[in-house]
């Protein structure tokens, strides 16, 4: 049995005639249509960062569903990432260690902004020559090599899995290695909330990660901004106790009840229908992959609910392909020269899957495009992200940036994965990448 206490509370409040002498300013008056249930932390509505009532009950529900301690974010995985890294820094201090985190280099920009805020040091686990900037499928050997080269013991290893292209790391192997070496494993699972509901769950917590975040809104039926922070069940109690204060440290004091209601309502869906619906979608994606592969399209990644095409082998760039799909009424998640990313979900119908497959099958194959993306830069680190972020900066044309120190925390095309990190010296390879990925201007530290 699954309850929906937040949904029930706001639904009743939304239809009860009251004079709302509280925030928000719309007072339930419809401009968009959902204002009646957009409330604030009034009496009975509980408090997100000190829950005792309906939010506590709903978070207990979601914890049961995921099989670990789970708390809500109404500010995406971005908020959870800051909280996870804050907890890691706290852990380092508790152990009397310098706060250092080893991270696979395909981090979302929030990792870097958190590094600037929290002032931890980073050991980068670089991409291999075969990987591009969005991908870094690390193994224990690659983690061990990066840490040995740095000669410093990090408190935690940080992975992005699945990555934006749908590659999944061997989280179980990484977790076992981290625990053998007394390190935490933190996973940015923004793209993988649904992995808990597969026939063989691939969720990072099920595979041994200590802590992870999921953007519920990316793959589950939740409004944009809804996310989860999960903590492994065997975590020490002091860590569980500090989850809320870690989130509150960076969060708005006005959490969205629309998003909380969506998260709460999603529990009901996950409990009664979610696994079956997700598993049906996984089968449809598998069929779709098989047909596209037979037709000649090159599919990347191993994530069961993502379709990533490397279209150059069939003579198309991702951007061209996205345009053709758009002309057929299909809007993709992401496209660049080398990739086209589609994000199916349990809410796509058979006819949606059919439409996408047919649209891709009807696109003619052309002579392969042989131009490869430039090699990734391996830039020299000059200062920490924090040092660079707080210095005076100037914006210059990207083609004039060779030799300068990157001061950009958010450098990178969508999907917000930086090519050069804040505090690194821009080299010729980096400038070639800027040109290739259409980065025209860049902030550098002032001379
Ligand atoms: C890998 C990864 N991590 C974190 C985030 C941030 O998630 P959110 O938008 O839920 O804050 C994103 C967003 O696209 C992402 O792709």
Tab-separated table of C-alpha atoms and ligand atoms in Angstrom:
chain	number	residue	atom	x	y	z
A	1	UNK	CA	0.000	0.000	0.000
A	2	UNK	CA	1.352	3.408	-0.945
A	3	UNK	CA	0.117	6.747	0.419
A	4	UNK	CA	0.426	10.142	-1.255
A	5	UNK	CA	0.306	12.526	1.731
A	6	UNK	CA	1.636	15.640	-0.024
A	7	UNK	CA	-0.609	15.179	-3.043
A	8	UNK	CA	-3.613	14.633	-0.742
A	9	UNK	CA	-2.845	17.719	1.360
A	10	UNK	CA	-2.402	20.139	-1.552
A	11	UNK	CA	-5.378	18.698	-3.434
A	12	UNK	CA	-7.684	19.423	-0.490
A	13	UNK	CA	-6.091	22.820	0.182
A	14	UNK	CA	-6.422	23.683	-3.510
A	15	UNK	CA	-10.220	23.318	-3.503
A	16	UNK	CA	-10.913	24.724	-0.028
A	17	UNK	CA	-12.092	28.345	0.015
A	18	UNK	CA	-9.655	30.372	2.119
A	19	UNK	CA	-8.156	33.808	2.059
A	20	UNK	CA	-4.480	33.010	1.479
A	21	UNK	CA	-2.562	35.471	3.603
A	22	UNK	CA	0.643	33.601	2.887
A	23	UNK	CA	3.087	33.275	0.025
A	24	UNK	CA	3.088	32.878	-3.000
A	25	UNK	CA	1.724	36.127	-4.367
A	26	UNK	CA	-0.643	34.545	-6.894
A	27	UNK	CA	-2.897	33.453	-3.947
A	28	UNK	CA	-4.116	30.456	-5.888
A	29	UNK	CA	-5.368	32.624	-8.750
A	30	UNK	CA	-5.002	30.828	-12.085
A	31	UNK	CA	-2.597	32.329	-14.582
A	32	UNK	CA	-1.061	29.032	-15.641
A	33	UNK	CA	-3.628	26.617	-14.227
A	34	UNK	CA	-1.807	24.954	-11.342
A	35	UNK	CA	-1.526	27.851	-8.865
A	36	UNK	CA	-4.177	26.429	-6.497
A	37	UNK	CA	-1.811	23.645	-5.442
A	38	UNK	CA	1.312	25.824	-5.463
A	39	UNK	CA	1.626	26.545	-1.770
A	40	UNK	CA	4.382	27.260	0.713
A	41	UNK	CA	5.389	25.730	4.056
A	42	UNK	CA	2.124	26.628	5.832
A	43	UNK	CA	0.805	24.830	8.902
A	44	UNK	CA	0.237	21.187	8.016
A	45	UNK	CA	2.380	21.311	4.868
A	46	UNK	CA	5.529	20.315	6.775
A	47	UNK	CA	9.067	21.622	6.086
A	48	UNK	CA	11.358	20.061	3.516
A	49	UNK	CA	14.538	20.489	5.556
A	50	UNK	CA	13.042	19.558	8.941
A	51	UNK	CA	10.223	17.188	8.013
A	52	UNK	CA	7.930	15.733	10.652
A	53	UNK	CA	4.613	15.391	8.834
A	54	UNK	CA	3.520	14.794	5.237
A	55	UNK	CA	6.998	15.261	3.737
A	56	UNK	CA	8.543	12.880	6.285
A	57	UNK	CA	5.880	10.297	5.400
A	58	UNK	CA	6.423	10.745	1.674
A	59	UNK	CA	10.213	10.465	2.064
A	60	UNK	CA	9.711	7.265	4.049
A	61	UNK	CA	7.647	5.967	1.134
A	62	UNK	CA	10.303	6.796	-1.424
A	63	UNK	CA	12.996	5.300	0.815
A	64	UNK	CA	11.021	2.045	0.859
A	65	UNK	CA	10.711	2.103	-2.917
A	66	UNK	CA	14.449	2.627	-3.456
A	67	UNK	CA	15.498	0.415	-0.552
A	68	UNK	CA	17.745	3.035	1.068
A	69	UNK	CA	17.516	6.396	2.824
A	70	UNK	CA	16.182	8.864	0.239
A	71	UNK	CA	15.414	12.563	0.507
A	72	UNK	CA	13.833	14.952	-2.001
A	73	UNK	CA	15.329	17.827	-3.911
A	74	UNK	CA	13.180	20.404	-5.641
A	75	UNK	CA	16.320	21.877	-7.229
A	76	UNK	CA	17.460	18.971	-9.333
A	77	UNK	CA	20.485	16.779	-9.015
A	78	UNK	CA	22.516	19.989	-9.001
A	79	UNK	CA	21.518	20.588	-5.379
A	80	UNK	CA	22.183	16.939	-4.469
A	81	UNK	CA	25.652	17.070	-6.045
A	82	UNK	CA	26.628	20.032	-3.857
A	83	UNK	CA	25.257	18.228	-0.807
A	84	UNK	CA	27.100	14.983	-1.632
A	85	UNK	CA	30.376	16.815	-2.070
A	86	UNK	CA	29.852	18.794	1.121
A	87	UNK	CA	29.343	15.500	2.989
A	88	UNK	CA	32.556	14.155	1.425
A	89	UNK	CA	34.490	17.229	2.561
A	90	UNK	CA	33.013	16.826	6.058
A	91	UNK	CA	34.105	13.187	6.012
A	92	UNK	CA	37.663	14.157	5.040
A	93	UNK	CA	37.806	16.653	7.889
A	94	UNK	CA	36.409	14.064	10.298
A	95	UNK	CA	39.173	11.675	9.248
A	96	UNK	CA	41.850	14.388	9.536
A	97	UNK	CA	42.504	14.204	5.774
A	98	UNK	CA	42.937	17.009	3.241
A	99	UNK	CA	39.658	17.187	1.245
A	100	UNK	CA	40.583	15.594	-2.078
A	101	UNK	CA	38.175	13.867	-4.452
A	102	UNK	CA	39.142	11.706	-7.418
A	103	UNK	CA	36.703	12.315	-10.270
A	104	UNK	CA	36.206	10.937	-13.752
A	105	UNK	CA	36.728	13.929	-16.034
A	106	UNK	CA	33.302	13.924	-17.699
A	107	UNK	CA	31.711	15.698	-14.712
A	108	UNK	CA	28.672	17.913	-14.994
A	109	UNK	CA	29.568	21.548	-14.361
A	110	UNK	CA	27.949	21.433	-10.905
A	111	UNK	CA	30.889	19.360	-9.712
A	112	UNK	CA	33.196	22.255	-10.594
A	113	UNK	CA	31.020	24.945	-9.059
A	114	UNK	CA	30.918	22.797	-5.909
A	115	UNK	CA	34.725	22.526	-5.972
A	116	UNK	CA	34.922	26.314	-6.116
A	117	UNK	CA	32.423	26.696	-3.268
A	118	UNK	CA	33.799	23.974	-1.019
A	119	UNK	CA	37.485	24.313	-1.912
A	120	UNK	CA	38.305	20.645	-2.253
A	121	UNK	CA	41.125	19.449	-4.431
A	122	UNK	CA	40.564	17.150	-7.401
A	123	UNK	CA	42.459	14.221	-8.860
A	124	UNK	CA	41.184	13.908	-12.414
A	125	UNK	CA	40.731	10.467	-13.934
A	126	UNK	CA	41.288	11.297	-17.599
A	127	UNK	CA	39.465	9.984	-20.644
A	128	UNK	CA	41.204	7.418	-22.845
A	129	UNK	CA	42.157	8.273	-26.434
A	130	UNK	CA	38.979	6.469	-27.634
A	131	UNK	CA	36.634	8.465	-25.380
A	132	UNK	CA	35.281	11.930	-26.037
A	133	UNK	CA	34.693	14.650	-23.469
A	134	UNK	CA	31.235	13.316	-22.553
A	135	UNK	CA	32.433	9.843	-21.714
A	136	UNK	CA	34.790	8.383	-19.086
A	137	UNK	CA	34.002	4.761	-18.413
A	138	UNK	CA	36.418	4.284	-15.568
A	139	UNK	CA	37.549	0.971	-14.152
A	140	UNK	CA	39.267	0.293	-10.807
A	141	UNK	CA	42.576	0.178	-12.704
A	142	UNK	CA	42.041	3.655	-14.130
A	143	UNK	CA	41.010	5.000	-10.721
A	144	UNK	CA	44.049	3.396	-9.078
A	145	UNK	CA	46.430	4.750	-11.748
A	146	UNK	CA	45.182	8.345	-11.385
A	147	UNK	CA	45.405	8.223	-7.595
A	148	UNK	CA	48.881	6.616	-7.652
A	149	UNK	CA	50.121	9.314	-10.017
A	150	UNK	CA	48.754	12.061	-7.766
A	151	UNK	CA	50.294	10.433	-4.700
A	152	UNK	CA	47.472	11.670	-2.447
A	153	UNK	CA	44.725	9.641	-0.741
A	154	UNK	CA	41.301	11.020	-1.751
A	155	UNK	CA	38.366	10.699	0.599
A	156	UNK	CA	36.051	9.727	-2.245
A	157	UNK	CA	35.816	8.726	-5.878
A	158	UNK	CA	33.181	10.508	-7.973
A	159	UNK	CA	31.684	8.965	-11.102
A	160	UNK	CA	29.073	10.102	-13.583
A	161	UNK	CA	27.127	7.011	-14.525
A	162	UNK	CA	25.173	6.843	-16.785
A	163	UNK	CA	26.833	9.632	-18.732
A	164	UNK	CA	24.978	11.866	-21.156
A	165	UNK	CA	25.518	9.405	-24.016
A	166	UNK	CA	24.202	6.426	-22.051
A	167	UNK	CA	27.457	4.740	-21.022
A	168	UNK	CA	27.289	2.968	-17.672
A	169	UNK	CA	30.392	2.400	-15.536
A	170	UNK	CA	30.980	-0.832	-13.666
A	171	UNK	CA	29.754	0.711	-10.409
A	172	UNK	CA	29.964	-2.591	-8.504
A	173	UNK	CA	33.675	-2.969	-9.329
A	174	UNK	CA	34.385	0.677	-8.533
A	175	UNK	CA	32.507	0.400	-5.210
A	176	UNK	CA	34.389	-2.741	-4.187
A	177	UNK	CA	37.712	-1.083	-5.045
A	178	UNK	CA	36.834	2.134	-3.180
A	179	UNK	CA	35.747	0.262	-0.060
A	180	UNK	CA	38.907	-1.892	-0.095
A	181	UNK	CA	40.885	1.366	-0.143
A	182	UNK	CA	38.780	3.165	2.480
A	183	UNK	CA	37.216	5.643	0.069
A	184	UNK	CA	33.576	6.556	-0.493
A	185	UNK	CA	32.000	6.065	-3.890
A	186	UNK	CA	29.813	8.988	-4.958
A	187	UNK	CA	27.789	8.593	-8.159
A	188	UNK	CA	26.098	11.239	-10.247
A	189	UNK	CA	23.192	9.068	-11.417
A	190	UNK	CA	21.212	12.051	-12.718
A	191	UNK	CA	20.215	10.045	-15.812
A	192	UNK	CA	19.482	6.761	-14.047
A	193	UNK	CA	16.611	7.040	-11.518
A	194	UNK	CA	14.763	4.339	-13.476
A	195	UNK	CA	17.678	1.874	-13.174
A	196	UNK	CA	16.232	0.780	-9.813
A	197	UNK	CA	13.198	-0.666	-11.605
A	198	UNK	CA	14.807	-2.955	-14.174
A	199	UNK	CA	14.483	-6.723	-13.972
A	200	UNK	CA	18.108	-6.695	-12.800
A	201	UNK	CA	18.414	-3.338	-10.989
A	202	UNK	CA	21.427	-1.300	-12.095
A	203	UNK	CA	20.907	1.538	-9.666
A	204	UNK	CA	24.240	2.704	-8.144
A	205	UNK	CA	23.047	2.144	-4.558
A	206	UNK	CA	22.029	-1.448	-5.423
A	207	UNK	CA	25.547	-1.898	-6.840
A	208	UNK	CA	27.383	-0.646	-3.772
A	209	UNK	CA	27.753	3.145	-4.139
A	210	UNK	CA	27.704	5.028	-0.828
A	211	UNK	CA	25.689	7.974	-2.029
A	212	UNK	CA	24.132	9.047	-5.309
A	213	UNK	CA	21.727	11.510	-6.846
A	214	UNK	CA	18.990	10.881	-9.414
A	215	UNK	CA	17.182	13.543	-11.408
A	216	UNK	CA	13.708	12.037	-11.047
A	217	UNK	CA	12.558	14.548	-13.648
A	218	UNK	CA	14.907	13.236	-16.331
A	219	UNK	CA	13.521	9.697	-16.612
A	220	UNK	CA	10.457	9.399	-14.331
A	221	UNK	CA	7.083	11.194	-14.462
A	222	UNK	CA	8.125	14.104	-12.231
A	223	UNK	CA	8.118	17.847	-12.910
A	224	UNK	CA	11.399	19.482	-13.880
A	225	UNK	CA	13.552	20.048	-10.802
A	226	UNK	CA	12.427	16.952	-8.872
A	227	UNK	CA	15.358	14.789	-7.756
A	228	UNK	CA	16.457	12.291	-5.114
A	229	UNK	CA	19.490	12.054	-2.898
A	230	UNK	CA	20.085	8.448	-1.830
A	231	UNK	CA	22.347	7.164	0.905
A	232	UNK	CA	23.352	3.499	1.228
A	233	UNK	CA	21.616	1.700	4.059
A	234	UNK	CA	24.879	0.648	5.686
A	235	UNK	CA	26.147	4.252	5.937
A	236	UNK	CA	27.062	5.334	9.468
A	237	UNK	CA	24.204	7.070	11.260
A	238	UNK	CA	26.036	10.435	11.471
A	239	UNK	CA	25.991	10.551	7.664
A	240	UNK	CA	22.255	9.852	7.457
A	241	UNK	CA	21.606	12.502	10.113
A	242	UNK	CA	23.437	15.160	8.130
A	243	UNK	CA	21.670	14.617	4.767
A	244	UNK	CA	19.087	17.313	5.397
A	245	UNK	CA	21.510	19.904	6.703
A	246	UNK	CA	23.815	19.227	3.740
A	247	UNK	CA	20.924	19.881	1.345
A	248	UNK	CA	19.714	22.937	3.286
A	249	UNK	CA	23.207	24.439	3.111
A	250	UNK	CA	22.763	25.141	-0.634
A	251	UNK	CA	19.004	25.064	-1.132
A	252	UNK	CA	16.363	27.733	-1.487
A	253	UNK	CA	14.234	28.268	1.608
A	254	UNK	CA	11.178	28.152	-0.643
A	255	UNK	CA	10.931	24.605	-1.969
A	256	UNK	CA	8.393	24.113	-4.723
A	257	UNK	CA	5.289	22.243	-3.574
A	258	UNK	CA	4.422	21.573	-7.183
A	259	UNK	CA	7.625	19.568	-7.475
A	260	UNK	CA	7.180	17.947	-4.053
A	261	UNK	CA	3.651	16.944	-5.078
A	262	UNK	CA	4.983	15.462	-8.319
A	263	UNK	CA	7.635	13.488	-6.412
A	264	UNK	CA	5.019	12.258	-3.955
A	265	UNK	CA	2.575	11.260	-6.694
A	266	UNK	CA	5.373	9.461	-8.540
A	267	UNK	CA	5.793	7.129	-5.538
A	268	UNK	CA	2.314	5.835	-6.165
A	269	UNK	CA	3.094	5.291	-9.849
A	270	UNK	CA	6.399	3.567	-9.073
A	271	UNK	CA	4.798	1.330	-6.465
A	272	UNK	CA	1.875	0.124	-8.577
A	273	UNK	CA	2.886	0.485	-12.217
A	274	UNK	CA	6.418	1.831	-12.561
A	275	UNK	CA	8.524	-1.332	-12.831
A	276	UNK	CA	6.255	-2.974	-15.408
A	277	UNK	CA	5.953	0.213	-17.460
A	278	UNK	CA	9.695	0.876	-17.369
A	279	UNK	CA	10.491	-2.712	-18.316
A	280	UNK	CA	8.052	-2.510	-21.254
A	281	UNK	CA	9.787	0.655	-22.440
A	282	UNK	CA	13.189	-1.040	-22.113
A	283	UNK	CA	11.954	-3.823	-24.430
A	284	UNK	CA	10.693	-1.294	-26.972
A	285	UNK	CA	14.038	0.519	-26.901
A	286	UNK	CA	15.841	-2.804	-27.384
A	287	UNK	CA	13.703	-3.581	-30.452
A	288	UNK	CA	14.265	-0.118	-31.787
A	289	UNK	CA	18.060	-0.439	-31.307
A	290	UNK	CA	18.069	-3.781	-33.131
A	291	UNK	CA	16.173	-2.423	-36.116
A	292	UNK	CA	18.342	0.683	-36.356
A	293	UNK	CA	21.520	-1.391	-36.104
A	294	UNK	CA	20.289	-3.740	-38.852
A	295	UNK	CA	19.653	-0.697	-41.007
A	296	UNK	CA	23.259	0.430	-40.512
A	297	UNK	CA	23.000	3.081	-37.801
A	298	UNK	CA	25.802	2.907	-35.223
A	299	UNK	CA	24.337	2.902	-31.700
A	300	UNK	CA	26.434	3.871	-28.664
A	301	UNK	CA	26.083	3.299	-24.927
A	302	UNK	CA	24.633	0.545	-22.766
A	303	UNK	CA	21.882	2.392	-20.940
A	304	UNK	CA	18.579	0.566	-21.527
A	305	UNK	CA	16.436	3.692	-21.935
A	306	UNK	CA	18.625	5.804	-24.171
A	307	UNK	CA	19.150	5.825	-27.904
A	308	UNK	CA	22.456	7.408	-28.865
A	309	UNK	CA	23.456	7.331	-32.501
A	310	UNK	CA	26.950	8.043	-33.847
A	311	UNK	CA	25.675	9.113	-37.272
A	312	UNK	CA	28.872	10.019	-39.114
A	313	UNK	CA	29.429	6.423	-40.238
A	314	UNK	CA	26.159	6.789	-42.169
A	315	UNK	CA	27.158	10.145	-43.622
A	316	UNK	CA	25.217	12.441	-41.288
A	317	UNK	CA	26.157	14.729	-38.435
A	318	UNK	CA	24.021	14.576	-35.327
A	319	UNK	CA	22.844	18.133	-35.917
A	320	UNK	CA	21.705	17.324	-39.452
A	321	UNK	CA	19.910	14.234	-38.240
A	322	UNK	CA	18.178	16.181	-35.465
A	323	UNK	CA	16.876	18.595	-38.102
A	324	UNK	CA	15.439	15.786	-40.213
A	325	UNK	CA	13.751	14.315	-37.132
A	326	UNK	CA	12.374	17.722	-36.204
A	327	UNK	CA	10.813	17.993	-39.672
A	328	UNK	CA	9.065	14.714	-38.762
A	329	UNK	CA	7.817	16.190	-35.465
A	330	UNK	CA	10.440	14.455	-33.308
A	331	UNK	CA	12.493	16.618	-30.969
A	332	UNK	CA	15.714	15.064	-29.748
A	333	UNK	CA	17.399	15.578	-26.369
A	334	UNK	CA	20.819	16.523	-27.710
A	335	UNK	CA	22.751	16.637	-30.940
A	336	UNK	CA	26.218	17.692	-31.915
A	337	UNK	CA	28.374	16.790	-34.875
A	338	UNK	CA	29.109	13.298	-33.558
A	339	UNK	CA	25.992	12.305	-31.618
A	340	UNK	CA	22.246	12.264	-31.591
A	341	UNK	CA	20.705	11.478	-28.197
A	342	UNK	CA	17.072	10.422	-27.781
A	343	UNK	CA	15.552	9.830	-24.347
A	344	UNK	CA	12.616	7.416	-24.463
A	345	UNK	CA	10.609	6.774	-21.297
A	346	UNK	CA	7.808	4.638	-19.925
A	347	UNK	CA	5.390	7.296	-21.138
A	348	UNK	CA	6.093	6.784	-24.815
A	349	UNK	CA	3.428	4.854	-26.650
A	350	UNK	CA	3.964	2.048	-29.160
A	351	UNK	CA	3.131	4.527	-31.866
A	352	UNK	CA	5.838	6.922	-30.574
A	353	UNK	CA	8.426	4.131	-30.784
A	354	UNK	CA	7.142	3.159	-34.216
A	355	UNK	CA	7.267	6.770	-35.423
A	356	UNK	CA	10.847	7.330	-34.248
A	357	UNK	CA	12.065	4.017	-35.668
A	358	UNK	CA	10.390	4.565	-39.038
A	359	UNK	CA	11.671	8.124	-39.264
A	360	UNK	CA	15.249	6.927	-38.693
A	361	UNK	CA	14.882	3.933	-41.015
A	362	UNK	CA	13.640	6.147	-43.822
A	363	UNK	CA	16.708	8.392	-43.723
A	364	UNK	CA	19.061	7.357	-46.547
A	365	UNK	CA	22.575	6.244	-45.729
A	366	UNK	CA	25.280	8.416	-47.258
A	367	UNK	CA	29.035	8.276	-47.729
A	368	UNK	CA	30.649	8.177	-44.253
A	369	UNK	CA	31.951	11.439	-42.820
A	370	UNK	CA	35.546	10.785	-41.877
A	371	UNK	CA	36.283	13.977	-39.898
A	372	UNK	CA	36.863	12.998	-36.278
A	373	UNK	CA	36.543	15.271	-33.254
A	374	UNK	CA	39.880	16.793	-32.188
A	375	UNK	CA	41.937	15.025	-29.529
A	376	UNK	CA	40.955	15.976	-26.008
A	377	UNK	CA	43.324	18.419	-24.373
A	378	UNK	CA	45.267	17.308	-21.324
A	379	UNK	CA	45.752	20.803	-19.950
A	380	UNK	CA	48.266	21.704	-17.272
A	381	UNK	CA	46.680	22.610	-13.960
A	382	UNK	CA	47.804	26.041	-12.797
A	383	UNK	CA	45.503	26.652	-9.833
A	384	UNK	CA	42.440	25.149	-8.160
A	385	UNK	CA	38.949	25.854	-9.550
A	386	UNK	CA	38.302	28.035	-6.491
A	387	UNK	CA	41.416	30.153	-6.979
A	388	UNK	CA	40.577	30.718	-10.650
A	389	UNK	CA	36.888	31.342	-10.010
A	390	UNK	CA	37.522	34.105	-7.470
A	391	UNK	CA	40.178	35.995	-9.475
A	392	UNK	CA	39.457	38.989	-11.686
A	393	UNK	CA	38.630	37.669	-15.150
A	394	UNK	CA	38.243	38.869	-18.706
A	395	UNK	CA	36.310	37.450	-21.633
A	396	UNK	CA	38.321	36.908	-24.783
A	397	UNK	CA	37.738	35.260	-28.158
A	398	UNK	CA	38.361	31.519	-27.774
A	399	UNK	CA	40.878	31.495	-30.638
A	400	UNK	CA	43.083	33.937	-28.685
A	401	UNK	CA	42.995	31.944	-25.460
A	402	UNK	CA	46.007	29.618	-25.888
A	403	UNK	CA	48.364	30.059	-22.932
A	404	UNK	CA	45.729	31.707	-20.722
A	405	UNK	CA	44.195	30.183	-17.569
A	406	UNK	CA	40.541	29.153	-17.880
A	407	UNK	CA	38.335	30.927	-15.333
A	408	UNK	CA	35.097	29.501	-16.622
A	409	UNK	CA	33.179	27.209	-14.270
A	410	UNK	CA	30.546	26.466	-16.835
A	411	UNK	CA	32.625	26.149	-19.974
A	412	UNK	CA	31.223	23.640	-22.406
A	413	UNK	CA	28.514	23.316	-24.891
A	414	UNK	CA	25.265	21.828	-23.766
A	415	UNK	CA	25.197	19.346	-21.904
A	416	UNK	CA	27.342	21.298	-19.472
A	417	UNK	CA	30.338	18.973	-19.366
A	418	UNK	CA	33.479	21.131	-19.348
A	419	UNK	CA	36.276	20.442	-21.847
A	420	UNK	CA	38.818	22.531	-19.934
A	421	UNK	CA	38.446	22.921	-16.190
A	422	UNK	CA	38.541	26.202	-14.329
A	423	UNK	CA	42.185	26.806	-13.278
A	424	UNK	CA	43.744	24.901	-16.213
A	425	UNK	CA	45.983	26.457	-18.872
A	426	UNK	CA	44.367	26.448	-22.300
A	427	UNK	CA	46.547	24.710	-24.873
A	428	UNK	CA	46.369	24.314	-28.647
A	429	UNK	CA	44.297	21.085	-28.399
A	430	UNK	CA	41.821	22.893	-26.144
A	431	UNK	CA	41.507	25.762	-28.630
A	432	UNK	CA	40.895	23.202	-31.417
A	433	UNK	CA	38.121	21.685	-29.285
A	434	UNK	CA	36.584	25.135	-28.709
A	435	UNK	CA	36.496	25.686	-32.475
A	436	UNK	CA	35.027	22.239	-33.144
A	437	UNK	CA	32.323	22.523	-30.454
A	438	UNK	CA	31.415	26.109	-31.337
A	439	UNK	CA	32.755	27.810	-28.193
A	440	UNK	CA	33.477	31.356	-29.354
A	441	UNK	CA	34.298	33.222	-26.158
A	442	UNK	CA	35.879	32.240	-22.893
A	443	UNK	CA	36.584	33.796	-19.494
A	444	UNK	CA	40.236	33.657	-18.463
A	445	UNK	CA	42.016	34.976	-15.389
A	446	UNK	CA	43.126	38.559	-15.933
A	447	UNK	CA	46.862	39.087	-16.564
B	1	LIG	C1	25.229	14.084	-15.716
B	1	LIG	C2	24.405	15.184	-15.115
B	1	LIG	N1	24.533	15.451	-13.808
B	1	LIG	C3	23.808	16.413	-13.207
B	1	LIG	C4	22.916	17.173	-13.921
B	1	LIG	C5	22.127	18.224	-13.210
B	1	LIG	O1	20.847	17.733	-13.003
B	1	LIG	P1	19.594	18.672	-12.674
B	1	LIG	O2	19.218	19.329	-13.972
B	1	LIG	O3	18.559	17.725	-12.192
B	1	LIG	O4	20.023	19.652	-11.653
B	1	LIG	C6	22.756	16.934	-15.292
B	1	LIG	C7	21.816	17.748	-16.066
B	1	LIG	O5	21.649	17.639	-17.241
B	1	LIG	C8	23.518	15.918	-15.912
B	1	LIG	O6	23.406	15.660	-17.221
